[in-house]
Amino acid sequence: MSLLEKSELIKKEFETDHLAAIDAAKPEAVETLRLAYLGRKGKLTALMEDLRNASKEDRPAAGKAVNLVRHHIEAAIDELKSMARSWELAAIVNRAPIDITLPVTEDRSVGSIHPVSLMRQQLIKIFRTLGFTVVDGPEIDFDFFNFSALNIPDNHPARDMQDTFYIDGAEKMLLRTQTSNIQIHTMMNEKPPLRVIAPGRVFRCDSDMTHTPMFHQIEGFVVDENITFAHMKGTIDTFLKAIFGSTLKTRLRPSFFPFVEPGAEFDVECGVCKGKGCRTCKDTGWIEIGGCGMIHPNVFEAVGYDSSRYSGFAFGFGIDRIAMNRFALPDLRQLFEGDYEFLGNFPIHSN
Ligand code: DAH
């Protein structure tokens, strides 16, 4: 038999033995196969020996054929070796099936809900039960929606009340300073009757114990025929009692906001001292929550509503301030520092 024929035959035999080793799926079968071909007394080793003794004329062609077979066998065995590792793992897993009833022993940390999210969820729930729908709107907005359409024209001193972040290079664009911009977006897109709240982030250039450059507000408004100040008072009283407890008093104080007339601020009795005066309420007996009022006719004009037909009220307040009060937090900035130790004190689920 010529060397060429011999190497063809060995290749064929190897195919059969190779398949048998895969079938066996055992690391020992791979080792046996390796020894049978590449070992000291292996078939391929013998073939290499024959090649060394071949005549000068035969050697180039036979050498090429034998080397091809050798590469083929070596590569196939390498591949089998890595398969053998997964066979071993499979054998271990099959021997010891996983007991899913075993308790987990490692200390797994579980996340919790951020206090601002908890508060927001709770507030949204209250307003939903009062028939309000929740809307969203842009955080980066045009001056028009945040100021002008809300009856705060250029150069109006009320613009100084809110230290605005303007967008560099974009004329008349800013980070909204109040969620009141949603009043304009919503009213421009929809017709009364409206009963809407808009929770969201707002931005002001301010930072100390009770101010952060980003904070959360909820804006609410109701527009329909015959909406009165009494509707507003009832709504605000109901939501404050739902959040702070029904035994605490609430009150409205006259105040000014350009987009409402008349305007007011609303307070809740201090829960710590029950109105007697303490550090939390700075001895006033009251905690200030937000602003409200009857929507100014100029706002209705700006959005194209007929102010002789429709009336409405609006209110806005900070979610973080309420969270601070409800969870007795001394420093508002704690809410935004991402400190796990602090955040871990809050529940995992909201209810
Ligand atoms: N947007 C006001 C602020 O951020 C809060 C506010 C006051 C909203 C009176 C209102 C309102 O809708 O009627 O200070």
mmCIF file of C-alpha atoms and ligand atoms in Angstrom:
data_model
loop_
_atom_site.group_PDB
_atom_site.id
_atom_site.type_symbol
_atom_site.label_atom_id
_atom_site.label_comp_id
_atom_site.label_asym_id
_atom_site.label_seq_id
_atom_site.Cartn_x
_atom_site.Cartn_y
_atom_site.Cartn_z
ATOM 1 C CA MET A 1 0.000 0.000 0.000
ATOM 2 C CA SER A 2 1.420 3.386 -0.953
ATOM 3 C CA LEU A 3 1.858 6.129 1.624
ATOM 4 C CA LEU A 4 -0.898 8.134 -0.060
ATOM 5 C CA GLU A 5 -3.309 5.208 0.247
ATOM 6 C CA LYS A 6 -2.259 4.613 3.856
ATOM 7 C CA SER A 7 -2.896 8.234 4.870
ATOM 8 C CA GLU A 8 -6.326 8.138 3.146
ATOM 9 C CA LEU A 9 -7.188 5.000 5.109
ATOM 10 C CA ILE A 10 -6.041 6.442 8.440
ATOM 11 C CA LYS A 11 -8.136 9.542 7.796
ATOM 12 C CA LYS A 12 -11.205 7.367 7.165
ATOM 13 C CA GLU A 13 -10.593 5.283 10.296
ATOM 14 C CA PHE A 14 -10.173 8.462 12.304
ATOM 15 C CA GLU A 15 -13.584 9.779 11.151
ATOM 16 C CA THR A 16 -15.244 6.666 12.568
ATOM 17 C CA ASP A 17 -13.285 6.709 15.859
ATOM 18 C CA HIS A 18 -13.857 10.461 16.203
ATOM 19 C CA LEU A 19 -17.636 10.029 15.956
ATOM 20 C CA ALA A 20 -17.496 7.204 18.478
ATOM 21 C CA ALA A 21 -15.630 9.470 20.937
ATOM 22 C CA ILE A 22 -18.274 12.199 20.541
ATOM 23 C CA ASP A 23 -20.967 9.598 21.133
ATOM 24 C CA ALA A 24 -19.282 8.400 24.303
ATOM 25 C CA ALA A 25 -19.134 12.017 25.562
ATOM 26 C CA LYS A 26 -16.463 11.112 28.102
ATOM 27 C CA PRO A 27 -13.073 12.819 28.583
ATOM 28 C CA GLU A 28 -11.399 9.356 28.771
ATOM 29 C CA ALA A 29 -12.624 8.544 25.252
ATOM 30 C CA VAL A 30 -10.838 11.632 23.943
ATOM 31 C CA GLU A 31 -7.587 10.581 25.585
ATOM 32 C CA THR A 32 -7.871 7.041 24.156
ATOM 33 C CA LEU A 33 -8.453 8.480 20.703
ATOM 34 C CA ARG A 34 -5.446 10.787 21.041
ATOM 35 C CA LEU A 35 -3.164 7.935 22.058
ATOM 36 C CA ALA A 36 -4.459 5.717 19.239
ATOM 37 C CA TYR A 37 -3.417 8.267 16.632
ATOM 38 C CA LEU A 38 -0.883 10.703 18.087
ATOM 39 C CA GLY A 39 0.626 8.558 20.875
ATOM 40 C CA ARG A 40 4.061 6.929 20.651
ATOM 41 C CA LYS A 41 2.524 3.806 19.139
ATOM 42 C CA GLY A 42 -0.233 5.687 17.373
ATOM 43 C CA LYS A 43 -1.313 5.169 13.779
ATOM 44 C CA LEU A 44 -0.221 8.624 12.664
ATOM 45 C CA THR A 45 3.121 8.330 14.418
ATOM 46 C CA ALA A 46 3.743 5.084 12.467
ATOM 47 C CA LEU A 47 2.795 6.858 9.252
ATOM 48 C CA MET A 48 5.325 9.627 9.973
ATOM 49 C CA GLU A 49 7.928 6.922 10.479
ATOM 50 C CA ASP A 50 7.080 5.433 7.072
ATOM 51 C CA LEU A 51 7.398 8.869 5.527
ATOM 52 C CA ARG A 52 10.919 9.214 6.855
ATOM 53 C CA ASN A 53 11.817 5.945 5.079
ATOM 54 C CA ALA A 54 10.160 6.843 1.771
ATOM 55 C CA SER A 55 12.176 7.309 -1.391
ATOM 56 C CA LYS A 56 13.298 10.774 -2.422
ATOM 57 C CA GLU A 57 10.846 10.828 -5.375
ATOM 58 C CA ASP A 58 7.793 9.801 -3.315
ATOM 59 C CA ARG A 59 8.534 12.018 -0.330
ATOM 60 C CA PRO A 60 7.194 15.464 -1.480
ATOM 61 C CA ALA A 61 3.713 14.243 -2.552
ATOM 62 C CA ALA A 62 3.366 11.750 0.320
ATOM 63 C CA GLY A 63 4.639 14.341 2.831
ATOM 64 C CA LYS A 64 1.963 16.779 1.761
ATOM 65 C CA ALA A 65 -0.814 14.177 2.156
ATOM 66 C CA VAL A 66 0.429 12.913 5.523
ATOM 67 C CA ASN A 67 0.750 16.448 6.901
ATOM 68 C CA LEU A 68 -2.806 17.316 5.842
ATOM 69 C CA VAL A 69 -4.105 14.281 7.718
ATOM 70 C CA ARG A 70 -1.969 15.168 10.750
ATOM 71 C CA HIS A 71 -3.351 18.738 10.899
ATOM 72 C CA HIS A 72 -6.872 17.438 10.509
ATOM 73 C CA ILE A 73 -6.490 14.917 13.359
ATOM 74 C CA GLU A 74 -4.727 17.369 15.703
ATOM 75 C CA ALA A 75 -7.390 20.061 15.185
ATOM 76 C CA ALA A 76 -10.225 17.563 15.702
ATOM 77 C CA ILE A 77 -8.679 16.306 18.933
ATOM 78 C CA ASP A 78 -8.150 19.863 20.248
ATOM 79 C CA GLU A 79 -11.781 20.547 19.620
ATOM 80 C CA LEU A 80 -12.806 17.361 21.399
ATOM 81 C CA LYS A 81 -10.723 18.383 24.424
ATOM 82 C CA SER A 82 -12.675 21.607 24.859
ATOM 83 C CA MET A 83 -15.946 19.712 24.404
ATOM 84 C CA ALA A 84 -14.769 17.328 27.102
ATOM 85 C CA ARG A 85 -14.692 20.213 29.593
ATOM 86 C CA SER A 86 -18.395 20.898 29.092
ATOM 87 C CA TRP A 87 -19.146 17.150 29.330
ATOM 88 C CA GLU A 88 -17.458 17.191 32.714
ATOM 89 C CA LEU A 89 -19.555 20.159 33.870
ATOM 90 C CA ALA A 90 -22.746 18.533 32.592
ATOM 91 C CA ALA A 91 -21.842 15.369 34.486
ATOM 92 C CA ILE A 92 -21.386 17.349 37.713
ATOM 93 C CA VAL A 93 -24.701 19.177 37.282
ATOM 94 C CA ASN A 94 -26.530 15.924 36.523
ATOM 95 C CA ARG A 95 -24.998 14.223 39.527
ATOM 96 C CA ALA A 96 -26.120 17.031 41.902
ATOM 97 C CA PRO A 97 -29.441 18.455 40.717
ATOM 98 C CA ILE A 98 -30.066 22.023 41.915
ATOM 99 C CA ASP A 99 -32.359 22.240 44.915
ATOM 100 C CA ILE A 100 -34.343 25.413 44.312
ATOM 101 C CA THR A 101 -35.992 25.154 47.731
ATOM 102 C CA LEU A 102 -32.712 25.873 49.520
ATOM 103 C CA PRO A 103 -32.625 29.297 51.221
ATOM 104 C CA VAL A 104 -30.232 31.906 49.790
ATOM 105 C CA THR A 105 -27.371 32.349 52.228
ATOM 106 C CA GLU A 106 -25.421 35.192 50.644
ATOM 107 C CA ASP A 107 -26.299 38.713 51.742
ATOM 108 C CA ARG A 108 -28.132 40.145 48.759
ATOM 109 C CA SER A 109 -28.826 43.876 48.836
ATOM 110 C CA VAL A 110 -32.248 44.906 47.639
ATOM 111 C CA GLY A 111 -33.064 48.379 46.323
ATOM 112 C CA SER A 112 -35.669 50.683 47.801
ATOM 113 C CA ILE A 113 -37.952 53.317 46.353
ATOM 114 C CA HIS A 114 -36.573 56.850 46.410
ATOM 115 C CA PRO A 115 -38.486 59.030 48.909
ATOM 116 C CA VAL A 116 -39.364 61.525 46.181
ATOM 117 C CA SER A 117 -40.810 58.728 44.026
ATOM 118 C CA LEU A 118 -42.754 57.404 46.998
ATOM 119 C CA MET A 119 -44.214 60.820 47.668
ATOM 120 C CA ARG A 120 -44.998 61.411 43.995
ATOM 121 C CA GLN A 121 -46.769 58.056 43.687
ATOM 122 C CA GLN A 122 -48.831 58.788 46.793
ATOM 123 C CA LEU A 123 -49.783 62.277 45.590
ATOM 124 C CA ILE A 124 -50.722 61.057 42.115
ATOM 125 C CA LYS A 125 -52.941 58.423 43.683
ATOM 126 C CA ILE A 126 -54.788 61.038 45.720
ATOM 127 C CA PHE A 127 -55.382 63.271 42.700
ATOM 128 C CA ARG A 128 -56.499 60.335 40.574
ATOM 129 C CA THR A 129 -59.202 59.543 43.110
ATOM 130 C CA LEU A 130 -60.324 63.190 42.767
ATOM 131 C CA GLY A 131 -60.720 62.669 38.999
ATOM 132 C CA PHE A 132 -57.499 64.325 37.792
ATOM 133 C CA THR A 133 -55.553 62.921 34.844
ATOM 134 C CA VAL A 134 -51.747 62.991 34.761
ATOM 135 C CA VAL A 135 -49.908 64.770 31.947
ATOM 136 C CA ASP A 136 -46.250 65.358 31.131
ATOM 137 C CA GLY A 137 -44.368 68.127 29.336
ATOM 138 C CA PRO A 138 -40.962 69.462 28.325
ATOM 139 C CA GLU A 139 -38.223 70.235 30.847
ATOM 140 C CA ILE A 140 -36.366 72.303 28.259
ATOM 141 C CA ASP A 141 -38.846 74.827 26.990
ATOM 142 C CA PHE A 142 -39.332 78.166 25.318
ATOM 143 C CA ASP A 143 -39.529 81.322 27.375
ATOM 144 C CA PHE A 144 -43.070 81.728 26.007
ATOM 145 C CA PHE A 145 -44.497 78.682 27.852
ATOM 146 C CA ASN A 146 -42.572 79.179 31.094
ATOM 147 C CA PHE A 147 -43.090 82.961 31.351
ATOM 148 C CA SER A 148 -44.794 85.081 28.676
ATOM 149 C CA ALA A 149 -47.974 83.025 28.239
ATOM 150 C CA LEU A 150 -48.260 82.826 32.028
ATOM 151 C CA ASN A 151 -48.687 86.600 32.142
ATOM 152 C CA ILE A 152 -45.020 87.219 32.970
ATOM 153 C CA PRO A 153 -43.868 89.502 30.115
ATOM 154 C CA ASP A 154 -40.232 90.437 29.382
ATOM 155 C CA ASN A 155 -38.723 92.621 32.090
ATOM 156 C CA HIS A 156 -41.501 91.701 34.532
ATOM 157 C CA PRO A 157 -39.984 91.673 38.048
ATOM 158 C CA ALA A 158 -41.551 88.238 38.671
ATOM 159 C CA ARG A 159 -38.861 86.743 36.412
ATOM 160 C CA ASP A 160 -36.340 87.605 39.113
ATOM 161 C CA MET A 161 -38.264 85.516 41.655
ATOM 162 C CA GLN A 162 -37.041 82.390 39.878
ATOM 163 C CA ASP A 163 -33.337 82.279 39.029
ATOM 164 C CA THR A 164 -33.497 80.857 35.551
ATOM 165 C CA PHE A 165 -30.998 78.638 33.733
ATOM 166 C CA TYR A 166 -31.044 79.846 30.132
ATOM 167 C CA ILE A 167 -29.739 77.624 27.319
ATOM 168 C CA ASP A 168 -26.547 79.001 25.833
ATOM 169 C CA GLY A 169 -26.836 79.750 22.145
ATOM 170 C CA ALA A 170 -30.566 78.945 21.949
ATOM 171 C CA GLU A 171 -32.440 82.173 21.980
ATOM 172 C CA LYS A 172 -35.365 82.217 24.375
ATOM 173 C CA MET A 173 -34.903 78.635 25.573
ATOM 174 C CA LEU A 174 -34.512 77.663 29.203
ATOM 175 C CA LEU A 175 -34.778 74.866 31.758
ATOM 176 C CA ARG A 176 -38.302 75.299 33.057
ATOM 177 C CA THR A 177 -38.425 76.984 36.445
ATOM 178 C CA GLN A 178 -41.937 75.717 37.201
ATOM 179 C CA THR A 179 -44.309 72.999 36.037
ATOM 180 C CA SER A 180 -46.804 75.790 35.307
ATOM 181 C CA ASN A 181 -45.557 75.611 31.696
ATOM 182 C CA ILE A 182 -47.767 72.511 31.385
ATOM 183 C CA GLN A 183 -50.851 74.694 31.849
ATOM 184 C CA ILE A 184 -50.035 76.407 28.557
ATOM 185 C CA HIS A 185 -49.052 73.247 26.638
ATOM 186 C CA THR A 186 -52.183 71.405 27.769
ATOM 187 C CA MET A 187 -54.630 74.239 27.230
ATOM 188 C CA MET A 188 -53.231 74.919 23.752
ATOM 189 C CA ASN A 189 -53.786 71.283 22.767
ATOM 190 C CA GLU A 190 -57.047 70.498 24.509
ATOM 191 C CA LYS A 191 -60.443 71.997 25.146
ATOM 192 C CA PRO A 192 -62.218 72.341 28.521
ATOM 193 C CA PRO A 193 -63.346 70.670 30.681
ATOM 194 C CA LEU A 194 -59.856 69.940 32.041
ATOM 195 C CA ARG A 195 -58.841 68.410 35.352
ATOM 196 C CA VAL A 196 -55.132 67.793 35.151
ATOM 197 C CA ILE A 197 -52.014 67.361 37.253
ATOM 198 C CA ALA A 198 -48.462 67.508 35.933
ATOM 199 C CA PRO A 199 -45.653 66.160 38.115
ATOM 200 C CA GLY A 200 -42.125 66.937 36.954
ATOM 201 C CA ARG A 201 -38.638 68.279 37.470
ATOM 202 C CA VAL A 202 -37.912 71.992 37.578
ATOM 203 C CA PHE A 203 -34.640 73.922 37.709
ATOM 204 C CA ARG A 204 -33.479 77.051 39.485
ATOM 205 C CA CYS A 205 -30.038 78.438 40.096
ATOM 206 C CA ASP A 206 -30.150 78.055 43.891
ATOM 207 C CA SER A 207 -28.552 75.757 46.487
ATOM 208 C CA ASP A 208 -28.671 75.619 50.307
ATOM 209 C CA MET A 209 -30.293 73.490 53.079
ATOM 210 C CA THR A 210 -33.774 74.032 51.687
ATOM 211 C CA HIS A 211 -33.043 74.621 47.977
ATOM 212 C CA THR A 212 -31.523 72.416 45.276
ATOM 213 C CA PRO A 213 -30.887 73.459 41.650
ATOM 214 C CA MET A 214 -33.231 70.677 40.511
ATOM 215 C CA PHE A 215 -36.385 69.806 42.395
ATOM 216 C CA HIS A 216 -39.838 68.322 41.791
ATOM 217 C CA GLN A 217 -43.188 70.010 41.567
ATOM 218 C CA ILE A 218 -46.771 69.089 40.877
ATOM 219 C CA GLU A 219 -48.866 71.560 38.936
ATOM 220 C CA GLY A 220 -52.627 71.102 38.937
ATOM 221 C CA PHE A 221 -55.427 72.927 37.217
ATOM 222 C CA VAL A 222 -59.127 72.698 36.536
ATOM 223 C CA VAL A 223 -60.903 74.594 33.756
ATOM 224 C CA ASP A 224 -64.615 74.493 32.979
ATOM 225 C CA GLU A 225 -67.676 76.717 33.043
ATOM 226 C CA ASN A 226 -68.578 77.990 36.528
ATOM 227 C CA ILE A 227 -65.436 76.907 38.360
ATOM 228 C CA THR A 228 -65.104 78.932 41.557
ATOM 229 C CA PHE A 229 -62.643 79.685 44.334
ATOM 230 C CA ALA A 230 -64.681 77.332 46.538
ATOM 231 C CA HIS A 231 -63.863 74.399 44.238
ATOM 232 C CA MET A 232 -60.189 75.244 44.620
ATOM 233 C CA LYS A 233 -60.392 75.503 48.394
ATOM 234 C CA GLY A 234 -62.185 72.160 48.638
ATOM 235 C CA THR A 235 -59.651 70.415 46.370
ATOM 236 C CA ILE A 236 -56.623 71.755 48.234
ATOM 237 C CA ASP A 237 -58.088 70.997 51.646
ATOM 238 C CA THR A 238 -58.917 67.436 50.566
ATOM 239 C CA PHE A 239 -55.462 66.688 49.221
ATOM 240 C CA LEU A 240 -53.621 68.239 52.181
ATOM 241 C CA LYS A 241 -55.699 66.213 54.632
ATOM 242 C CA ALA A 242 -55.084 63.030 52.620
ATOM 243 C CA ILE A 243 -51.328 63.583 52.835
ATOM 244 C CA PHE A 244 -50.864 65.062 56.296
ATOM 245 C CA GLY A 245 -53.818 63.640 58.213
ATOM 246 C CA SER A 246 -57.413 64.728 58.534
ATOM 247 C CA THR A 247 -57.039 66.263 61.994
ATOM 248 C CA LEU A 248 -54.647 69.024 60.886
ATOM 249 C CA LYS A 249 -56.001 72.411 59.870
ATOM 250 C CA THR A 250 -55.295 73.934 56.470
ATOM 251 C CA ARG A 251 -55.419 77.578 55.402
ATOM 252 C CA LEU A 252 -55.166 79.903 52.413
ATOM 253 C CA ARG A 253 -53.187 83.163 52.655
ATOM 254 C CA PRO A 254 -53.496 85.970 50.097
ATOM 255 C CA SER A 255 -50.447 86.086 47.828
ATOM 256 C CA PHE A 256 -49.342 87.113 44.364
ATOM 257 C CA PHE A 257 -48.512 85.039 41.278
ATOM 258 C CA PRO A 258 -48.803 86.738 37.888
ATOM 259 C CA PHE A 259 -50.804 83.881 36.310
ATOM 260 C CA VAL A 260 -53.628 83.875 38.875
ATOM 261 C CA GLU A 261 -56.063 86.445 40.240
ATOM 262 C CA PRO A 262 -56.836 86.300 43.085
ATOM 263 C CA GLY A 263 -53.756 84.367 44.211
ATOM 264 C CA ALA A 264 -53.024 82.587 47.463
ATOM 265 C CA GLU A 265 -50.571 80.328 49.242
ATOM 266 C CA PHE A 266 -51.715 77.257 51.107
ATOM 267 C CA ASP A 267 -50.373 76.010 54.426
ATOM 268 C CA VAL A 268 -50.972 73.002 56.648
ATOM 269 C CA GLU A 269 -50.846 73.070 60.434
ATOM 270 C CA CYS A 270 -47.441 71.924 61.733
ATOM 271 C CA GLY A 271 -47.735 68.228 62.579
ATOM 272 C CA VAL A 272 -44.845 68.360 65.068
ATOM 273 C CA CYS A 273 -46.276 70.979 67.455
ATOM 274 C CA LYS A 274 -49.921 70.869 66.306
ATOM 275 C CA GLY A 275 -49.897 74.585 65.599
ATOM 276 C CA LYS A 276 -48.263 75.716 68.863
ATOM 277 C CA GLY A 277 -44.964 76.749 67.244
ATOM 278 C CA CYS A 278 -41.670 74.849 67.121
ATOM 279 C CA ARG A 279 -38.371 74.674 65.219
ATOM 280 C CA THR A 280 -39.854 72.771 62.282
ATOM 281 C CA CYS A 281 -42.414 75.492 61.553
ATOM 282 C CA LYS A 282 -40.085 78.330 62.644
ATOM 283 C CA ASP A 283 -42.542 79.114 65.468
ATOM 284 C CA THR A 284 -45.364 79.978 63.094
ATOM 285 C CA GLY A 285 -47.456 76.847 63.711
ATOM 286 C CA TRP A 286 -47.827 76.400 59.927
ATOM 287 C CA ILE A 287 -45.924 74.688 57.110
ATOM 288 C CA GLU A 288 -46.040 76.434 53.734
ATOM 289 C CA ILE A 289 -46.855 74.020 50.913
ATOM 290 C CA GLY A 290 -47.575 75.855 47.668
ATOM 291 C CA GLY A 291 -49.313 78.524 45.628
ATOM 292 C CA CYS A 292 -52.705 78.666 43.954
ATOM 293 C CA GLY A 293 -55.351 80.938 42.533
ATOM 294 C CA MET A 294 -57.977 81.552 39.877
ATOM 295 C CA ILE A 295 -56.431 81.391 36.386
ATOM 296 C CA HIS A 296 -55.805 84.926 35.098
ATOM 297 C CA PRO A 297 -57.872 86.005 32.045
ATOM 298 C CA ASN A 298 -54.594 86.919 30.293
ATOM 299 C CA VAL A 299 -53.530 83.246 30.464
ATOM 300 C CA PHE A 300 -56.826 82.203 28.866
ATOM 301 C CA GLU A 301 -56.239 84.844 26.164
ATOM 302 C CA ALA A 302 -52.742 83.480 25.473
ATOM 303 C CA VAL A 303 -54.078 79.957 24.851
ATOM 304 C CA GLY A 304 -57.165 81.070 22.927
ATOM 305 C CA TYR A 305 -59.828 80.250 25.525
ATOM 306 C CA ASP A 306 -62.868 82.494 25.922
ATOM 307 C CA SER A 307 -62.379 83.972 29.387
ATOM 308 C CA SER A 308 -65.985 85.160 29.573
ATOM 309 C CA ARG A 309 -67.166 81.559 29.234
ATOM 310 C CA TYR A 310 -64.536 79.588 31.128
ATOM 311 C CA SER A 311 -62.999 79.943 34.556
ATOM 312 C CA GLY A 312 -60.520 77.771 36.367
ATOM 313 C CA PHE A 313 -58.098 77.389 39.217
ATOM 314 C CA ALA A 314 -54.453 76.324 39.326
ATOM 315 C CA PHE A 315 -52.052 75.282 42.047
ATOM 316 C CA GLY A 316 -48.429 74.242 42.311
ATOM 317 C CA PHE A 317 -46.208 72.867 45.051
ATOM 318 C CA GLY A 318 -42.919 71.066 45.689
ATOM 319 C CA ILE A 319 -42.935 67.288 46.072
ATOM 320 C CA ASP A 320 -39.534 67.291 47.788
ATOM 321 C CA ARG A 321 -40.673 69.728 50.450
ATOM 322 C CA ILE A 322 -43.586 67.463 51.306
ATOM 323 C CA ALA A 323 -41.246 64.436 51.393
ATOM 324 C CA MET A 324 -38.911 66.387 53.683
ATOM 325 C CA ASN A 325 -41.777 67.135 56.000
ATOM 326 C CA ARG A 326 -43.377 63.678 55.954
ATOM 327 C CA PHE A 327 -40.047 61.872 56.491
ATOM 328 C CA ALA A 328 -38.634 64.538 58.876
ATOM 329 C CA LEU A 329 -35.499 65.214 56.812
ATOM 330 C CA PRO A 330 -33.295 68.073 58.026
ATOM 331 C CA ASP A 331 -31.590 68.818 54.695
ATOM 332 C CA LEU A 332 -33.252 68.806 51.274
ATOM 333 C CA ARG A 333 -29.921 68.065 49.566
ATOM 334 C CA GLN A 334 -29.900 64.560 51.124
ATOM 335 C CA LEU A 335 -32.550 63.609 48.597
ATOM 336 C CA PHE A 336 -30.182 64.045 45.674
ATOM 337 C CA GLU A 337 -26.827 62.831 46.926
ATOM 338 C CA GLY A 338 -27.374 59.161 46.038
ATOM 339 C CA ASP A 339 -26.266 57.983 49.511
ATOM 340 C CA TYR A 340 -27.312 54.303 49.786
ATOM 341 C CA GLU A 341 -27.168 54.360 53.575
ATOM 342 C CA PHE A 342 -29.771 57.121 53.633
ATOM 343 C CA LEU A 343 -31.903 55.833 50.760
ATOM 344 C CA GLY A 344 -32.000 52.322 52.260
ATOM 345 C CA ASN A 345 -34.255 53.627 55.064
ATOM 346 C CA PHE A 346 -37.219 53.810 52.741
ATOM 347 C CA PRO A 347 -39.582 50.971 51.818
ATOM 348 C CA ILE A 348 -38.977 48.527 49.007
ATOM 349 C CA HIS A 349 -42.593 48.678 47.852
ATOM 350 C CA SER A 350 -45.021 51.536 47.697
ATOM 351 C CA ASN A 351 -48.588 50.761 48.664
HETATM 352 N N1 DAH B 1 -45.369 78.001 39.748
HETATM 353 C C1 DAH B 1 -45.306 78.532 41.073
HETATM 354 C C2 DAH B 1 -43.888 78.393 41.595
HETATM 355 O O1 DAH B 1 -43.160 77.557 41.129
HETATM 356 C C3 DAH B 1 -46.270 77.807 41.970
HETATM 357 C C4 DAH B 1 -47.686 78.142 41.655
HETATM 358 C C5 DAH B 1 -48.299 79.203 42.290
HETATM 359 C C6 DAH B 1 -48.392 77.434 40.704
HETATM 360 C C7 DAH B 1 -49.594 79.539 42.022
HETATM 361 C C8 DAH B 1 -49.704 77.758 40.414
HETATM 362 C C9 DAH B 1 -50.304 78.828 41.100
HETATM 363 O O2 DAH B 1 -50.417 77.111 39.532
HETATM 364 O O3 DAH B 1 -51.586 79.132 40.825
HETATM 365 O O4 DAH B 1 -43.527 79.088 42.486
#
